[in-house]
Every structure is written in structure tokens, then in C-alpha cells.
PDB file of C-alpha atoms in Angstrom:
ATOM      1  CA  UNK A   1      90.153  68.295  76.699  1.00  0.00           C
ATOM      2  CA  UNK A   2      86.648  68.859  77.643  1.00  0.00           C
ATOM      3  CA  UNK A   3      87.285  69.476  80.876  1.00  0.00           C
ATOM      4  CA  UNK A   4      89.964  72.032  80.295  1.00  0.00           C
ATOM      5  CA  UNK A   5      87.726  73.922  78.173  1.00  0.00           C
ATOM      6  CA  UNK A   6      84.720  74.588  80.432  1.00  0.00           C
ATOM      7  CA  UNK A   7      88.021  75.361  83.015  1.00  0.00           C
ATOM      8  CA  UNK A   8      88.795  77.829  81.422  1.00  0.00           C
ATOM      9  CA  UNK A   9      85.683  78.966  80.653  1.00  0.00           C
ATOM     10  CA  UNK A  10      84.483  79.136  84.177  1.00  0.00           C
ATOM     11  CA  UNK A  11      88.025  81.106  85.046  1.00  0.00           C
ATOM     12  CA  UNK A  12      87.168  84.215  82.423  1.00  0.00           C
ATOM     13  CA  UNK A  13      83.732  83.694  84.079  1.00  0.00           C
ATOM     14  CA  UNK A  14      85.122  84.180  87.403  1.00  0.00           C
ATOM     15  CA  UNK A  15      87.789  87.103  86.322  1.00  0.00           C
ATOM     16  CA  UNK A  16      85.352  89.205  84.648  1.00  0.00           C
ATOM     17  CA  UNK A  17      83.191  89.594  87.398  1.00  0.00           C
ATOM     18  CA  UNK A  18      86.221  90.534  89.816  1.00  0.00           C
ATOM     19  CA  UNK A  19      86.477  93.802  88.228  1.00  0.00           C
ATOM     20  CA  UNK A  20      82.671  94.352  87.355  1.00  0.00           C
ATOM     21  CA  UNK A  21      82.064  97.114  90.232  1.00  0.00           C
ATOM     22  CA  UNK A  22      84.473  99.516  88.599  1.00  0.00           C
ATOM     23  CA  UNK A  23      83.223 100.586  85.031  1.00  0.00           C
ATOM     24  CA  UNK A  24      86.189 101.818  83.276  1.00  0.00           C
ATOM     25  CA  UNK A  25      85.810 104.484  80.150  1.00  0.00           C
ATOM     26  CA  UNK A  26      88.892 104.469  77.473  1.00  0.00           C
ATOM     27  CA  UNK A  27      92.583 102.779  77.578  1.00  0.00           C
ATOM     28  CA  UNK A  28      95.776 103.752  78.087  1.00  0.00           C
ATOM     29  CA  UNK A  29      96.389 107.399  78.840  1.00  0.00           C
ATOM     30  CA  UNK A  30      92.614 108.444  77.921  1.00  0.00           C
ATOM     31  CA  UNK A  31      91.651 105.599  80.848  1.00  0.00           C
ATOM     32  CA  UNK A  32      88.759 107.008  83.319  1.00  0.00           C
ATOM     33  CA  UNK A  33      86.722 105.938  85.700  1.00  0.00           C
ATOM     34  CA  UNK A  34      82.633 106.175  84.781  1.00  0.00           C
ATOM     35  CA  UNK A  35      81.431 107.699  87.956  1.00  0.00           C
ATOM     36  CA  UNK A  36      77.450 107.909  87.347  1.00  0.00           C
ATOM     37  CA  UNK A  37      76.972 104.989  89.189  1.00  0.00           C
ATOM     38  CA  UNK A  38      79.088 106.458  92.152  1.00  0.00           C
ATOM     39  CA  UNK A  39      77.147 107.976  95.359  1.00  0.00           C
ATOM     40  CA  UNK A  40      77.188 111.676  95.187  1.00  0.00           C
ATOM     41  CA  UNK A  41      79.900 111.890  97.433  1.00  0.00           C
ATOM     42  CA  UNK A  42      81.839 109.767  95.453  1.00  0.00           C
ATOM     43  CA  UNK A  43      81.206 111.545  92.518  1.00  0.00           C
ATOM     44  CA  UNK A  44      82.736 114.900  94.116  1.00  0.00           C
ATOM     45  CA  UNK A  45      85.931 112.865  95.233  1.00  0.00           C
ATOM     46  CA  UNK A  46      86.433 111.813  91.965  1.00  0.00           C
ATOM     47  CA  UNK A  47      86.496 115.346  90.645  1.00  0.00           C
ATOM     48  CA  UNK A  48      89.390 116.101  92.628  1.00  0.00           C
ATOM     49  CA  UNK A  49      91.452 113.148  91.617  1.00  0.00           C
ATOM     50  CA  UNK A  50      90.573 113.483  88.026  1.00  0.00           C
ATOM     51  CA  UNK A  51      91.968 117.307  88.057  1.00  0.00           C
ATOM     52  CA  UNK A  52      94.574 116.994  90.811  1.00  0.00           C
ATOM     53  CA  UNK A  53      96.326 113.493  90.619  1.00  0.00           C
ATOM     54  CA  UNK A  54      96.265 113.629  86.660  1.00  0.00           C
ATOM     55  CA  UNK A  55      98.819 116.520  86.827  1.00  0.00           C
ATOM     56  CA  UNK A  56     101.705 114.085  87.136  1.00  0.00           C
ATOM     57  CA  UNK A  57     100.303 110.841  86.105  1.00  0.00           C
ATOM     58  CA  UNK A  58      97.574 109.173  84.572  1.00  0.00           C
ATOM     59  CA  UNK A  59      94.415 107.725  85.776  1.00  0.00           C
ATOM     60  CA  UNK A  60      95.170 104.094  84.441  1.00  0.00           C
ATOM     61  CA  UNK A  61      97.707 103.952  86.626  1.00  0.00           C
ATOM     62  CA  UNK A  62      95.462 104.384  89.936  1.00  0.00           C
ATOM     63  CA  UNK A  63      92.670 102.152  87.791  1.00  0.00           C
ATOM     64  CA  UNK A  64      95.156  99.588  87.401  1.00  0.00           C
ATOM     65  CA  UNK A  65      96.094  99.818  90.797  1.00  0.00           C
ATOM     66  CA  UNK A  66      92.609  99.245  92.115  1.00  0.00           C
ATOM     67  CA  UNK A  67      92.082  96.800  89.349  1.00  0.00           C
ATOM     68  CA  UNK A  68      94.802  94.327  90.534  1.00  0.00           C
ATOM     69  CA  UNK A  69      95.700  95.389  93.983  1.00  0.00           C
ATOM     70  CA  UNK A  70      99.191  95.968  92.603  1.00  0.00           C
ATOM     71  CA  UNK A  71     101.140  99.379  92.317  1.00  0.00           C
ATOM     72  CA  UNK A  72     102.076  99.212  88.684  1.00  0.00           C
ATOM     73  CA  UNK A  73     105.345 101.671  89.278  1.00  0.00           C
ATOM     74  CA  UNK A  74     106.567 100.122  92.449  1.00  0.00           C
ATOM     75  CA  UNK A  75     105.002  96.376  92.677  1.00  0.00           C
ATOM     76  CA  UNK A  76     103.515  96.575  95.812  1.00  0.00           C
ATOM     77  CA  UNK A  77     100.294  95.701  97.150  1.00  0.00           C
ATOM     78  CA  UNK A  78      97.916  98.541  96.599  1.00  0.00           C
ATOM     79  CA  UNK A  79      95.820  98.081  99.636  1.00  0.00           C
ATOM     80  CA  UNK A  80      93.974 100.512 102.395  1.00  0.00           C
ATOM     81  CA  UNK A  81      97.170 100.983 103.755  1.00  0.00           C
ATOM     82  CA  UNK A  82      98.673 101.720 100.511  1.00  0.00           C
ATOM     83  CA  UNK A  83      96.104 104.361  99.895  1.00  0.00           C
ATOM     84  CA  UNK A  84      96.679 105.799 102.829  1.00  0.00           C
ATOM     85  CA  UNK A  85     100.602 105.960 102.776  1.00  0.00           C
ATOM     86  CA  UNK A  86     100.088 107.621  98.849  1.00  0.00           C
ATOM     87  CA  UNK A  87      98.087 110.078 100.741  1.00  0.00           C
ATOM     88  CA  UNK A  88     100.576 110.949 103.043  1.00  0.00           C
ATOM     89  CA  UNK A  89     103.110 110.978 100.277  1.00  0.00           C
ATOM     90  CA  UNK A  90     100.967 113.409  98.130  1.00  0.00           C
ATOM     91  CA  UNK A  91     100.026 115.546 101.413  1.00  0.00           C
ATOM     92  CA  UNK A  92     104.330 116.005 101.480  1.00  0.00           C
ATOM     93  CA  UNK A  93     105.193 116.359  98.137  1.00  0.00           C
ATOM     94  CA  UNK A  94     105.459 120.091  97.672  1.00  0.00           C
ATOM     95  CA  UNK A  95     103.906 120.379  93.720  1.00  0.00           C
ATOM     96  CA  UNK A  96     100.850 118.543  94.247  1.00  0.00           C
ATOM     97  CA  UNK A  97      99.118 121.462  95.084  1.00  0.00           C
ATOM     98  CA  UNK A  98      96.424 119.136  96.977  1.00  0.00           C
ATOM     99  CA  UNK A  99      95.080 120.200 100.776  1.00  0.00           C
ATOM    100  CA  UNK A 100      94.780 117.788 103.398  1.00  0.00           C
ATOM    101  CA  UNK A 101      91.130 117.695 102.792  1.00  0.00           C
ATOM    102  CA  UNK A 102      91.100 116.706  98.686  1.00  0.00           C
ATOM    103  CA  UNK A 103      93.911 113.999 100.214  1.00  0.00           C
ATOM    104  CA  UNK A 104      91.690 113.030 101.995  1.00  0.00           C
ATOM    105  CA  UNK A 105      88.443 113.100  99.412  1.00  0.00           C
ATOM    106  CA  UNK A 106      90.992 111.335  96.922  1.00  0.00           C
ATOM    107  CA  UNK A 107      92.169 108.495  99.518  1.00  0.00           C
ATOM    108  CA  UNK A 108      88.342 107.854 100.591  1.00  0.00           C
ATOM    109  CA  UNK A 109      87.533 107.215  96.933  1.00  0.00           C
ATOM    110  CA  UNK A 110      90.440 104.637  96.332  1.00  0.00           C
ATOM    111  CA  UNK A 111      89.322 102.797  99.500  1.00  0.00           C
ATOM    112  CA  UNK A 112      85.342 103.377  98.146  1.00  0.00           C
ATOM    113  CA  UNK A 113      86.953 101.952  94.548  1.00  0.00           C
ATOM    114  CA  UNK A 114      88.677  98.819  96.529  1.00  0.00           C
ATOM    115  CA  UNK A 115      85.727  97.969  98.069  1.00  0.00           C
ATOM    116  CA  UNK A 116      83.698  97.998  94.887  1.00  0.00           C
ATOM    117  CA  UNK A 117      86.434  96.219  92.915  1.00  0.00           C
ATOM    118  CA  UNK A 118      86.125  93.217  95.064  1.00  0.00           C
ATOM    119  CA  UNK A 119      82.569  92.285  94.084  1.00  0.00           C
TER     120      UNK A 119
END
């Protein structure tokens, strides 16, 4: 029983710190990213994503995205190459009203927010 305990103990341990690069303001719908620790290039990108992408969804569902490496809409695995093919798809879709480079800004940050998630 012992055993088990400190288990489980040393697995919250473990899971918290998996998602301690990204600090996350809010739940739900009001979700958002806290970008004052971002580099100021960052910080830009995520200007664009919080106006643009939040016209037709929220941003807990890219947070949870980079949160658990899974699209929460489709189940697949949110990876670079993910980020890159919702790029594409956003570049195509005709009401997103984004240009190639705030696709671009938007998809650097989700690869800059992978990166961070992992440590």
C-alpha cells in the first residue's frame, strides 16, 4: 500500500511538470495562454492567433492540443507536422481571413509551444 502511494505520488510529480513550460490563464472557453514569459517574437505570434484563430474556435482547443499532443476534434497526433498541415488548412479555407505570413507567425508559435510543453 505504501508503495502504491509514493507511486502515485511520484506520477502527479512527473505529470505536472510535463506541462510546466506552458502557463495557462482561465478554463474552458475563457482558456489563454500567459505569454509574458514568451520571447518577443513569440509574444507578436501570439497576438495573431489570439485575434485570428479565436474567430471560429477557442483557444483551449489549440492549448489542449499542445497540452496532450492530441487534436481534441479529430484524435490525431498534434505534432510539427500537424501544425503545419492546420496551417495549410487555414491558408485554404476561404473565411479565415489569415495571410500566408500570420499562418505562418501562428504555426511557428505552436511548434515554439510544443517545444516548451515538453520540458
Amino acid at each position: 500500500m505504501e508503495k502504491t502511494v509514493i507511486l502515485l505520488v511520484l506520477l502527479c510529480l512527473f505529470s505536472t511538470a510535463a506541462h510546466a513550460g506552458i502557463k495557462v490563464i482561465g478554463k474552458g472557453d475563457n482558456m489563454r495562454l500567459d505569454p509574458s514569459a514568451f520571447p518577443p517574437a513569440m509574444k507578436a505570434n501570439y497576438e495573431i492567433m489570439r485575434v485570428k484563430c479565436v474567430k471560429c474556435h477557442t483557444l483551449e482547443r489549440t492549448i489542449v492540443a499542445i497540452q496532450t499532443g492530441i487534436a481534441p476534434i479529430s484524435g490525431q497526433l498534434f505534432d510539427r507536422s500537424a501544425t503545419k498541415a492546420y496551417g495549410i488548412k487555414m491558408l485554404r479555407k476561404p473565411d479565415s481571413n489569415m495571410s500566408k505570413p500570420e499562418v505562418k507567425a501562428t504555426v511557428d508559435l505552436m511548434n515554439y509551444l510544443l517545444n516548451e510543453a515538453e520540458h
